[in-house]
Coordinates of C-alpha atoms and ligand atoms in Angstrom, one line a residue:
M1 CA 2.9 12.6 45.8
C2 CA 3.0 11.1 49.3
G3 CA 5.6 12.5 51.7
I4 CA 7.3 11.0 54.7
V5 CA 8.9 12.6 57.7
G6 CA 10.2 10.9 60.8
Y7 CA 12.2 11.8 63.9
I8 CA 13.9 10.1 66.9
G9 CA 16.1 12.1 69.3
S10 CA 16.0 14.2 72.4
R11 CA 13.8 17.1 71.1
E12 CA 10.0 17.1 70.9
A13 CA 9.2 15.4 67.6
Y14 CA 5.9 17.3 66.8
P15 CA 7.3 20.6 65.6
I16 CA 10.0 18.9 63.6
L17 CA 7.4 16.7 61.9
I18 CA 5.0 19.5 61.1
N19 CA 7.8 21.6 59.8
G20 CA 8.9 18.7 57.7
L21 CA 5.3 18.1 56.3
R22 CA 5.2 21.8 55.3
R23 CA 8.4 21.4 53.4
L24 CA 6.9 18.4 51.6
E25 CA 3.6 20.2 50.7
Y26 CA 5.0 21.0 47.2
R27 CA 4.9 17.3 46.3
G28 CA 1.0 17.4 46.2
Y29 CA -1.3 15.6 48.7
D30 CA -4.8 15.4 50.0
S31 CA -4.5 14.5 53.7
A32 CA -2.0 14.6 56.5
G33 CA -1.2 12.8 59.7
V34 CA 1.2 12.3 62.6
A35 CA 1.9 9.6 65.1
L36 CA 3.9 10.3 68.3
V37 CA 5.3 7.8 70.8
D38 CA 6.2 9.1 74.3
G39 CA 8.2 7.5 77.0
S40 CA 5.2 6.6 79.1
G41 CA 4.0 4.0 76.6
S42 CA 1.4 5.9 74.6
L43 CA 1.1 6.1 70.9
N44 CA -1.1 9.0 69.6
V45 CA -2.2 9.2 66.1
F46 CA -3.8 12.3 64.5
K47 CA -4.8 12.5 60.9
C48 CA -7.3 14.3 58.7
K49 CA -8.3 15.1 55.1
G50 CA -7.0 18.4 53.9
K51 CA -3.8 20.4 54.4
V52 CA -1.1 20.4 57.0
A53 CA -2.7 23.5 58.4
D54 CA -5.9 21.5 59.0
L55 CA -3.9 18.9 60.9
E56 CA -2.4 21.5 63.1
K57 CA -5.9 22.8 63.9
F58 CA -7.0 19.2 64.6
T59 CA -4.2 18.6 67.1
E60 CA -4.8 21.8 69.0
G61 CA -5.2 21.0 72.7
K62 CA -4.3 17.3 72.2
D63 CA -1.4 15.4 73.6
I64 CA 1.3 15.9 71.1
S65 CA 4.3 15.0 73.3
G66 CA 6.9 12.5 72.4
T67 CA 10.5 12.4 71.1
V68 CA 9.9 9.9 68.4
G69 CA 7.3 10.3 65.7
I70 CA 6.3 9.8 62.1
A71 CA 4.2 12.0 59.8
H72 CA 2.8 11.8 56.4
T73 CA 1.2 13.6 53.5
R74 CA -1.0 11.3 51.4
W75 CA -1.8 11.5 47.7
A76 CA -4.7 9.0 47.4
T77 CA -4.2 5.8 45.5
H78 CA -6.1 3.1 47.3
G79 CA -9.3 4.5 48.8
E80 CA -10.6 8.1 48.6
P81 CA -8.9 11.0 50.4
N82 CA -10.6 11.1 53.8
D83 CA -9.7 11.0 57.5
V84 CA -9.7 7.2 57.8
N85 CA -7.5 6.5 54.7
A86 CA -5.0 9.1 55.8
H87 CA -1.7 7.9 57.3
P88 CA -0.3 6.9 59.8
H89 CA -2.1 3.6 59.9
Y90 CA -2.0 1.5 63.0
S91 CA -2.4 -2.2 63.8
G92 CA -5.5 -3.7 65.3
S93 CA -4.1 -3.5 68.9
G94 CA -2.9 0.1 68.3
N95 CA 0.6 -0.9 69.2
I96 CA 2.3 -0.3 65.8
A97 CA 1.9 2.7 63.5
M98 CA 3.2 3.1 60.0
I99 CA 3.5 5.6 57.2
H100 CA 3.9 4.4 53.6
N101 CA 4.7 5.8 50.2
G102 CA 4.1 3.5 47.2
I103 CA 1.6 0.7 46.5
I104 CA 1.5 -2.8 47.8
E105 CA 0.3 -4.7 44.8
N106 CA -0.8 -7.9 46.4
Y107 CA -2.5 -6.2 49.3
S108 CA -6.0 -7.8 48.6
V109 CA -4.5 -11.3 48.8
V110 CA -2.8 -10.5 52.1
R111 CA -5.9 -8.7 53.4
E112 CA -8.0 -11.8 52.7
A113 CA -5.5 -14.1 54.4
L114 CA -5.4 -11.8 57.6
S115 CA -9.2 -11.6 57.5
E116 CA -9.3 -15.4 57.8
H117 CA -7.2 -15.0 61.0
G118 CA -9.9 -12.7 62.4
F119 CA -8.3 -9.3 61.4
T120 CA -10.7 -6.4 60.6
F121 CA -9.7 -3.3 58.7
R122 CA -10.7 0.3 59.3
S123 CA -9.6 1.8 56.0
A124 CA -9.5 0.8 52.3
T125 CA -5.8 1.2 52.1
D126 CA -3.0 -1.2 51.3
T127 CA -0.9 0.4 54.0
E128 CA -3.2 -0.8 56.8
V129 CA -2.9 -4.3 55.4
L130 CA 0.9 -4.1 55.7
V131 CA 0.9 -2.8 59.3
Q132 CA -1.6 -5.4 60.4
L133 CA 0.7 -8.1 58.7
I134 CA 3.7 -6.7 60.7
E135 CA 1.8 -7.0 63.9
Y136 CA 0.5 -10.5 63.1
I137 CA 4.1 -11.7 62.4
R138 CA 5.5 -9.9 65.5
D139 CA 2.9 -11.6 67.7
S140 CA 2.9 -15.0 66.2
N141 CA 6.7 -15.3 65.9
Q142 CA 7.4 -13.4 69.1
C143 CA 10.2 -11.6 67.2
S144 CA 11.7 -8.1 67.2
L145 CA 10.0 -5.3 65.4
L146 CA 12.9 -5.3 62.9
E147 CA 12.4 -9.0 62.2
A148 CA 8.6 -8.6 61.9
V149 CA 9.1 -5.8 59.3
R150 CA 11.7 -7.8 57.4
T151 CA 9.5 -10.9 57.3
A152 CA 6.4 -8.9 56.3
L153 CA 8.3 -7.2 53.4
K154 CA 9.4 -10.5 52.0
Q155 CA 5.7 -11.3 51.6
V156 CA 4.6 -8.2 49.8
V157 CA 4.9 -7.2 46.2
G158 CA 5.0 -3.6 45.1
A159 CA 6.8 -0.4 45.9
Y160 CA 7.3 1.1 49.3
A161 CA 9.0 3.5 51.5
I162 CA 7.8 2.8 55.1
V163 CA 8.6 4.0 58.6
V164 CA 7.3 2.0 61.6
V165 CA 7.1 2.9 65.3
E166 CA 5.8 1.0 68.2
K167 CA 4.0 2.0 71.4
D168 CA 6.1 0.3 74.0
N169 CA 9.3 0.8 72.1
P170 CA 10.1 4.6 72.2
D171 CA 13.8 4.0 71.4
E172 CA 13.5 2.4 68.0
V173 CA 12.3 3.3 64.5
I174 CA 12.4 0.9 61.5
A175 CA 12.3 2.2 58.0
A176 CA 12.6 0.4 54.6
R177 CA 12.3 1.1 50.9
K178 CA 11.8 -0.5 47.6
S179 CA 11.4 1.6 44.5
S180 CA 10.4 4.6 46.5
P181 CA 13.0 7.0 48.0
L182 CA 14.0 7.3 51.6
V183 CA 16.7 9.4 53.2
V184 CA 18.0 9.3 56.8
G185 CA 19.5 12.5 58.2
I186 CA 22.1 12.0 60.9
G187 CA 22.1 14.8 63.6
D188 CA 23.8 15.0 66.9
G189 CA 22.4 12.0 68.8
E190 CA 19.2 12.2 66.6
Y191 CA 17.9 11.0 63.3
F192 CA 15.6 12.4 60.7
L193 CA 13.8 10.4 58.1
A194 CA 12.2 11.7 54.9
S195 CA 11.1 10.9 51.4
D196 CA 13.4 13.6 50.1
A197 CA 15.9 15.8 51.7
T198 CA 13.8 19.0 52.0
P199 CA 12.6 18.3 55.5
I200 CA 16.1 17.4 56.7
V201 CA 18.2 20.2 55.3
E202 CA 17.6 22.7 58.2
Y203 CA 18.8 20.2 60.8
T204 CA 21.8 18.4 59.2
D205 CA 23.8 18.1 56.0
K206 CA 24.7 14.5 56.7
V207 CA 22.5 12.0 55.0
V208 CA 22.3 8.3 54.1
Y209 CA 20.2 7.3 51.1
V210 CA 18.6 3.9 52.0
G211 CA 19.2 1.5 49.2
D212 CA 16.6 -0.4 47.2
G213 CA 15.4 -3.4 49.2
E214 CA 17.1 -2.2 52.4
I215 CA 15.9 -1.6 55.9
A216 CA 17.2 1.0 58.3
H217 CA 17.3 0.1 62.0
I218 CA 17.5 3.3 64.1
R219 CA 17.9 3.2 67.8
R220 CA 17.9 6.3 70.0
G221 CA 21.5 7.4 70.7
G222 CA 22.8 4.3 68.8
E223 CA 24.5 3.8 65.5
L224 CA 22.4 3.5 62.3
K225 CA 22.3 0.0 61.0
I226 CA 21.1 -1.0 57.5
V227 CA 20.3 -4.6 56.5
N228 CA 18.8 -6.1 53.4
L229 CA 15.8 -8.3 53.3
D230 CA 18.0 -11.4 53.9
N231 CA 19.3 -9.6 57.0
E232 CA 22.8 -9.0 55.5
E233 CA 24.3 -5.8 56.8
S234 CA 25.3 -3.0 54.4
E235 CA 28.0 -0.3 54.7
I236 CA 26.7 3.1 55.8
D237 CA 27.5 5.6 53.1
I238 CA 27.2 9.1 54.6
R239 CA 26.8 11.8 52.0
K240 CA 26.9 15.6 52.3
L241 CA 23.7 17.5 51.3
E242 CA 24.3 20.2 48.7
L243 CA 21.1 22.0 49.5
S244 CA 20.5 25.3 51.4
I245 CA 17.5 26.4 53.3
N246 CA 17.2 29.6 51.2
Q247 CA 16.6 27.6 48.1
L248 CA 13.4 26.2 49.8
E249 CA 11.9 29.6 50.5
K250 CA 9.8 31.9 48.2
G251 CA 12.2 34.8 48.5
G252 CA 9.5 37.5 48.3
Y253 CA 7.5 36.0 45.4
P254 CA 3.8 35.2 45.9
H255 CA 4.4 31.6 44.6
F256 CA 7.3 29.3 44.0
M257 CA 6.3 29.0 40.3
L258 CA 6.8 32.7 39.7
K259 CA 10.1 32.7 41.6
E260 CA 11.2 29.7 39.6
I261 CA 10.2 31.4 36.3
H262 CA 12.2 34.4 37.3
E263 CA 15.2 32.3 38.4
Q264 CA 15.8 31.1 34.9
P265 CA 18.6 33.5 33.9
R266 CA 20.5 32.3 36.9
T267 CA 19.7 28.6 36.5
I268 CA 20.9 28.6 32.9
V269 CA 24.2 30.1 34.2
D270 CA 24.4 27.4 36.8
C271 CA 23.5 24.7 34.3
T272 CA 26.2 25.8 31.8
R273 CA 28.9 26.8 34.3
G274 CA 32.2 25.1 33.6
R275 CA 30.6 23.2 30.8
I276 CA 30.9 25.8 28.0
S277 CA 34.2 27.6 27.5
P278 CA 33.8 31.4 27.7
D279 CA 34.7 31.8 24.0
G280 CA 32.0 29.3 23.1
R281 CA 34.6 27.1 21.3
D282 CA 34.3 24.1 23.6
V283 CA 31.5 22.1 25.5
I284 CA 32.6 19.7 28.2
L285 CA 30.0 17.4 29.6
S286 CA 32.3 15.0 31.5
G287 CA 29.7 12.2 31.6
V288 CA 29.4 12.4 27.8
I289 CA 33.1 12.7 27.1
A290 CA 34.0 9.8 29.4
N291 CA 31.4 7.6 27.6
K292 CA 31.8 9.0 24.1
D293 CA 32.5 5.5 22.6
K294 CA 29.2 4.3 23.9
F295 CA 27.4 7.3 22.4
L296 CA 29.2 7.3 19.1
G297 CA 29.0 3.6 18.6
A298 CA 25.2 3.6 19.5
R299 CA 22.9 2.0 17.0
R300 CA 20.4 4.6 18.2
I301 CA 19.5 6.7 21.3
I302 CA 16.2 6.2 23.0
I303 CA 15.0 8.9 25.4
V304 CA 12.5 8.0 28.1
A305 CA 10.7 10.6 30.2
C306 CA 7.2 11.7 31.3
G307 CA 5.3 15.1 31.2
T308 CA 7.4 18.1 30.8
S309 CA 10.6 16.1 30.7
W310 CA 9.1 14.2 27.7
H311 CA 8.7 17.6 25.9
A312 CA 12.3 18.4 26.6
A313 CA 13.1 15.0 25.2
L314 CA 11.4 15.9 21.9
I315 CA 13.6 18.9 21.6
G316 CA 16.7 16.9 22.5
E317 CA 15.7 14.4 19.7
R318 CA 15.7 17.1 17.1
A319 CA 19.0 18.6 18.3
I320 CA 20.8 15.2 18.5
E321 CA 19.6 14.1 15.1
E322 CA 20.3 17.4 13.4
M323 CA 23.8 17.9 14.9
C324 CA 25.0 14.3 15.4
R325 CA 23.1 12.3 12.8
I326 CA 22.4 9.6 15.3
P327 CA 18.8 8.2 15.2
V328 CA 16.8 9.1 18.3
E329 CA 13.5 7.8 19.5
V330 CA 11.5 9.5 22.3
E331 CA 9.2 7.3 24.5
Y332 CA 6.8 7.9 27.3
S333 CA 8.4 5.9 30.1
S334 CA 5.0 4.4 31.0
E335 CA 4.5 3.1 27.5
F336 CA 8.1 2.0 27.0
R337 CA 8.2 -0.2 30.1
Y338 CA 5.3 -2.3 29.0
K339 CA 5.8 -2.6 25.2
N340 CA 8.5 -5.2 25.3
P341 CA 10.9 -2.8 23.4
V342 CA 13.6 -4.0 21.1
L343 CA 16.7 -3.1 23.1
S344 CA 20.3 -4.2 22.8
P345 CA 23.7 -3.4 24.4
D346 CA 24.5 -1.1 21.5
D347 CA 21.5 1.2 22.4
V348 CA 22.0 4.2 24.5
V349 CA 19.1 5.1 26.8
I350 CA 18.7 8.6 28.1
A351 CA 16.4 9.0 31.1
I352 CA 15.2 12.6 31.8
S353 CA 13.6 13.4 35.1
Q354 CA 13.6 16.5 37.2
S355 CA 12.8 14.7 40.4
G356 CA 14.8 11.6 39.6
E357 CA 12.0 9.6 41.3
T358 CA 9.4 9.2 38.6
A359 CA 8.3 5.5 39.0
D360 CA 7.8 4.8 35.3
T361 CA 11.1 6.4 34.2
L362 CA 12.9 4.4 36.9
A363 CA 11.2 1.2 35.7
A364 CA 12.3 2.1 32.1
V365 CA 15.9 2.5 33.3
E366 CA 15.7 -0.9 35.0
L367 CA 14.4 -2.4 31.8
A368 CA 17.2 -0.9 29.8
R369 CA 19.8 -2.2 32.3
G370 CA 18.4 -5.7 31.9
A371 CA 18.9 -5.4 28.1
G372 CA 22.5 -4.3 28.7
A373 CA 22.0 -0.8 27.2
F374 CA 24.2 2.1 28.4
I375 CA 22.0 4.5 30.4
F376 CA 22.6 8.2 30.8
G377 CA 20.5 10.2 33.3
I378 CA 19.5 13.9 33.1
C379 CA 18.1 14.7 36.5
N380 CA 17.9 17.7 38.8
V381 CA 17.7 16.2 42.3
V382 CA 21.2 15.2 43.2
G383 CA 21.4 11.6 44.6
S384 CA 17.9 10.8 43.4
S385 CA 17.0 7.2 42.5
I386 CA 17.3 7.7 38.7
A387 CA 20.5 9.6 39.1
R388 CA 21.9 6.6 41.0
A389 CA 20.4 4.0 38.8
T390 CA 22.0 5.3 35.6
D391 CA 25.5 4.5 34.4
S392 CA 26.4 8.1 33.9
G393 CA 24.7 11.4 33.6
A394 CA 24.5 15.2 33.7
Y395 CA 22.7 17.1 36.4
I396 CA 20.8 20.2 35.2
H397 CA 21.8 22.1 38.4
V398 CA 18.8 24.4 38.5
G399 CA 18.2 24.1 42.3
P400 CA 15.1 22.7 44.0
E401 CA 12.0 23.1 41.9
I402 CA 9.1 23.4 44.3
G403 CA 6.2 24.5 42.1
V404 CA 4.4 21.4 40.8
A405 CA 4.4 23.0 37.3
S406 CA 7.9 22.5 35.9
T407 CA 9.5 25.6 34.6
K408 CA 13.2 26.1 35.2
A409 CA 13.8 22.3 35.1
F410 CA 12.4 22.3 31.5
T411 CA 14.8 25.0 30.3
G412 CA 17.6 23.3 32.2
Q413 CA 16.8 20.0 30.5
V414 CA 16.8 21.6 27.0
T415 CA 20.1 23.3 27.9
V416 CA 21.8 20.0 28.9
L417 CA 20.4 18.2 25.9
T418 CA 21.7 20.9 23.6
M419 CA 25.2 20.7 25.3
L420 CA 25.1 17.0 24.9
A421 CA 24.3 17.2 21.2
L422 CA 27.1 19.8 20.7
A423 CA 29.6 17.7 22.6
L424 CA 28.8 14.6 20.6
A425 CA 28.6 16.3 17.3
K426 CA 32.0 17.8 17.9
E427 CA 33.5 14.4 18.7
K428 CA 31.8 12.9 15.6
G429 CA 32.7 15.7 13.3
T430 CA 29.1 16.2 12.2
I431 CA 28.9 19.9 13.1
D432 CA 30.9 22.8 11.4
R433 CA 32.8 25.1 13.7
A434 CA 30.7 28.2 13.0
K435 CA 27.4 26.4 13.8
F436 CA 28.9 24.9 17.0
E437 CA 30.1 28.2 18.2
T438 CA 26.9 30.0 17.3
V439 CA 24.8 27.5 19.4
A440 CA 27.3 27.4 22.3
R441 CA 27.5 31.2 22.4
G442 CA 23.7 31.3 22.1
L443 CA 23.6 29.3 25.4
L444 CA 26.0 31.7 27.1
D445 CA 23.8 34.6 26.0
M446 CA 20.6 32.9 27.0
P447 CA 20.4 34.4 30.6
A448 CA 20.4 38.0 29.1
L449 CA 17.8 37.0 26.5
I450 CA 15.5 35.5 29.2
D451 CA 15.9 38.7 31.2
K452 CA 14.5 40.6 28.2
V453 CA 11.5 38.3 28.1
L454 CA 11.0 38.6 31.9
A455 CA 10.9 42.4 31.5
Q456 CA 7.6 41.8 29.8
D457 CA 6.1 40.2 32.9
E458 CA 3.6 43.1 33.3
K459 CA 2.5 43.1 29.7
I460 CA 1.8 39.3 29.9
R461 CA 0.0 39.8 33.2
D462 CA -2.3 42.3 31.4
L463 CA -2.8 40.0 28.5
S464 CA -3.7 37.2 30.8
K465 CA -6.8 39.1 32.0
I466 CA -8.3 39.0 28.6
F467 CA -8.2 35.1 28.5
T468 CA -9.0 34.3 32.2
Y469 CA -12.5 33.0 31.3
A470 CA -11.6 31.1 28.1
H471 CA -12.7 27.4 28.2
N472 CA -10.2 26.0 25.7
F473 CA -6.8 27.0 24.3
I474 CA -4.8 25.7 21.4
Y475 CA -1.0 26.1 21.1
L476 CA 0.7 25.8 17.8
G477 CA 4.3 25.4 16.8
R478 CA 6.5 23.7 14.2
G479 CA 9.9 22.2 14.3
Y480 CA 11.7 22.8 17.5
N481 CA 8.7 24.7 18.7
Y482 CA 6.2 22.0 18.3
P483 CA 7.3 20.5 21.7
A484 CA 7.2 24.1 23.1
A485 CA 3.6 24.3 22.1
L486 CA 2.9 21.0 23.9
E487 CA 4.7 22.4 26.9
G488 CA 2.8 25.7 26.8
A489 CA -0.5 23.8 26.7
L490 CA 0.5 21.5 29.6
K491 CA 1.5 24.5 31.7
L492 CA -1.9 26.1 31.2
K493 CA -4.0 23.0 31.8
E494 CA -2.2 21.9 34.9
I495 CA -2.4 25.0 36.9
S496 CA -5.5 26.9 35.5
Y497 CA -7.6 23.7 34.7
I498 CA -8.4 25.2 31.3
H499 CA -8.5 22.6 28.6
A500 CA -5.5 23.2 26.3
E501 CA -4.0 21.2 23.4
G502 CA -0.7 21.6 21.6
Y503 CA -0.4 20.7 17.9
P504 CA 2.1 20.9 15.2
A505 CA 0.7 24.0 13.3
A506 CA 0.3 22.2 9.9
E507 CA -1.7 19.4 11.5
M508 CA -4.6 21.7 12.2
K509 CA -6.2 21.3 8.8
H510 CA -6.3 17.5 9.4
G511 CA -9.0 17.8 12.0
P512 CA -8.5 20.2 14.9
I513 CA -9.2 23.4 12.7
A514 CA -12.9 22.3 13.1
L515 CA -12.6 23.7 16.7
I516 CA -11.7 27.2 15.6
D517 CA -14.2 30.0 16.1
S518 CA -14.1 33.5 17.6
E519 CA -14.1 31.9 21.1
M520 CA -10.9 29.9 20.6
P521 CA -7.7 31.5 21.7
V522 CA -4.7 30.1 19.7
V523 CA -1.2 30.7 20.8
A524 CA 0.9 30.6 17.7
I525 CA 4.7 30.2 18.2
A526 CA 6.3 31.7 15.1
P527 CA 9.8 33.0 15.7
D528 CA 12.1 33.7 12.6
D529 CA 13.3 30.2 11.7
Q530 CA 13.5 28.0 8.5
I531 CA 9.9 27.3 8.6
Y532 CA 8.6 30.7 9.5
E533 CA 6.7 31.3 6.3
K534 CA 4.9 28.0 6.6
T535 CA 3.9 28.8 10.2
V536 CA 2.6 32.2 9.0
S537 CA 0.3 30.4 6.4
N538 CA -1.0 28.2 9.3
I539 CA -1.7 31.3 11.3
Q540 CA -3.6 32.8 8.4
E541 CA -5.8 29.7 8.2
I542 CA -6.7 30.3 11.9
K543 CA -7.4 33.9 11.3
A544 CA -9.6 33.2 8.4
R545 CA -11.8 31.2 10.8
N546 CA -11.9 34.1 13.4
G547 CA -9.7 32.3 16.0
K548 CA -8.1 34.8 18.5
I549 CA -4.4 34.7 17.9
I550 CA -1.7 35.3 20.5
A551 CA 1.5 35.1 18.5
V552 CA 5.0 34.7 20.0
V553 CA 7.3 36.2 17.4
S554 CA 10.9 37.4 17.1
E555 CA 11.7 40.9 18.1
G556 CA 11.1 43.4 15.3
N557 CA 8.7 41.2 13.4
T558 CA 5.9 43.3 12.0
A559 CA 4.3 41.0 9.5
I560 CA 2.5 38.9 12.2
H561 CA 1.4 42.0 14.1
S562 CA -1.2 42.8 11.4
M563 CA -2.5 39.3 11.5
A564 CA -2.5 38.4 15.3
D565 CA -4.8 39.9 17.9
Y566 CA -1.8 40.0 20.4
C567 CA 1.9 39.7 20.0
I568 CA 4.7 38.8 22.4
E569 CA 8.2 39.4 21.2
V570 CA 11.2 37.3 22.1
P571 CA 14.8 37.9 21.2
A572 CA 16.4 36.0 18.3
T573 CA 18.3 32.9 19.0
P574 CA 19.8 30.0 17.0
E575 CA 16.8 27.9 16.0
C576 CA 17.5 24.9 18.4
L577 CA 17.5 27.3 21.4
S578 CA 14.2 29.1 20.5
P579 CA 12.1 26.7 22.7
I580 CA 13.9 28.1 25.7
V581 CA 13.0 31.7 25.1
V582 CA 9.5 31.1 23.9
S583 CA 8.7 28.9 26.9
V584 CA 9.2 31.8 29.3
P585 CA 6.3 33.9 28.1
L586 CA 4.1 30.8 27.9
Q587 CA 5.0 30.0 31.5
L588 CA 4.1 33.5 32.6
L589 CA 0.8 33.5 30.6
A590 CA -0.2 30.2 32.3
Y591 CA 0.8 31.5 35.7
Y592 CA -1.2 34.7 35.5
I593 CA -4.3 33.1 34.1
A594 CA -4.2 30.6 37.0
V595 CA -3.7 33.4 39.5
N596 CA -6.6 35.4 38.0
K597 CA -8.8 32.3 38.4
G598 CA -7.7 31.9 42.1
R599 CA -6.0 28.5 41.5
D600 CA -3.6 26.9 43.9
V601 CA -0.7 27.6 41.5
D602 CA 2.0 25.7 43.4
Q603 CA -0.1 22.7 44.3
P604 CA -2.7 22.3 41.7
R605 CA -5.5 19.8 42.4
N606 CA -4.8 16.1 41.8
L607 CA -1.2 16.7 40.9
A608 CA 2.1 15.6 42.6
K609 CA 5.5 17.0 42.1
S610 CA 7.2 13.6 42.3
V611 CA 5.2 10.8 40.7
T612 CA 6.4 7.8 42.6
V613 CA 3.6 5.4 41.7
E614 CA 3.1 4.1 38.2
Ligands
M6R701 O1 10.3 14.6 37.9 P1 10.0 14.2 36.4 O2 10.6 15.2 35.5 O3 10.3 12.8 36.1 O4 8.4 14.4 36.3 C1 7.8 14.1 35.1 C2 6.4 14.8 35.1 O5 5.6 14.2 36.2 C3 6.4 16.3 35.3 O6 7.2 16.9 34.3 C4 5.0 16.9 35.2 O7 4.5 16.7 33.9 C5 5.0 18.3 35.6 N1 3.9 18.6 36.5 C6 4.8 19.2 34.5 O8 4.8 20.6 34.8

């Protein structure tokens, strides 16, 4: 989604801003722009539809000097993606420029009021309305830029992270946020601003996360000051970034997605490190143990999430119910937040989010807080908004996930949810020791098992060629692997743009089986589990209607080989862990089909990595 970069210091801002925009490309965007203020009183704005590379071409030969500047990648919300709607936006006089992530909900009312004062607008955006409002207040109140921004923000409704610069004011930057993240990096006599830490990491490891409803006042060479909308000063809480520049590079892989798929043996190690004893006899998730009374006394657990995180939640639901015998409900955050849910202080709400910034999940967390529920976060990005808004939590520790299609975060989420179920079940006494140790050891063995699946990379690449031109796909699974089927279908559709649906295998005969003919590839997930025989019957029903079957089966299975057109074997695991091993070949299949089709795998069309608008 939209990305923000800002700089003020003694260096030329342009290279830092462009570099930062490149680091933010993974978030997904459709236009880019930059504004530079130089000491001679000029404010130059360059912006265009397309990629950061297009912006660089556009600025060739132009005046890009200045030691203060702001830059933006836009993911269109109000107004189509074009040059005019791209950020930065600037005021009528051209004195003030601003970049903005989020949505100003009452922008049309403000726009109308400004029009009555003679203002005209170049773009269709809510952002231009806000920058014009700031200028109107600055001029009519004859106040400072900080004061104008503060007053304007009190008049708008919605979500924002903004950074504002001014033509005649090259020593000052104002930034503010509400429900949209903003980080300030503190260098040596210089400051960096960004919507996440990735553009900052190569310059400094000292950061301040601007709080919700706060404004950062940054002066060249001066101290950072943070105030709230009532002008009360906040303490500056400087944190150390635990992120390295190597983690943000492709490391020899053609795409981040492929790198991230192949990282999974290591990310599972990082996720379980220090949490499962080497003999598999204990699982220690400190956030769960410290709050075990809340969990064990819970009337029920509600898990809120979106997209892939929602699929992980469905797996977590099964694991917690099976092992802990606590009722669990899984909700799409976007539905939950508007359904007036029945919530009480004896509910536990688990929020799952890779980015930790998903607007709907954050809103669901706020709703749960209002009802007095205990809120537990499962996030990847350390220090993210959801991680900070929850009462306690467990990071998945899989490192930065740059590819828009979530891969290693999914397996990390399932791993944390399984550890959570184990830890609670042990406390509650609802799991026998043998089962506990089998699952815990299964997680410790998982990296080696995933390595075995990854060794089939070439075979899956060959298989992908057969299906590159398919128009539809169906993914089937049962039990723990029904969510794996949903996730496999989501991976394929989001990066290859092939229509794909996931179903519980036995549901086919209630309607979707009408779709089956010799043109329909069906991915059937059928590892050896309690329900294996039933799944085999479902596969036979597909075969009888000439569907093309790609079966994902346990190593050594010969029965399905005679039925399926193609088979991918995965190592045996305890049933609750099989979604982890079966997801890996499905990730590879989607990846290679998308590559064969020439798709932009890491930044698929219309998608954003971090969905910061509802
Ligand atoms: O950062 P989150 O986990 O909250 O993101 C939720 C979804 O937007 C995300 O999982 C999305 O569905 C991915 N593109 C899936 O690959």
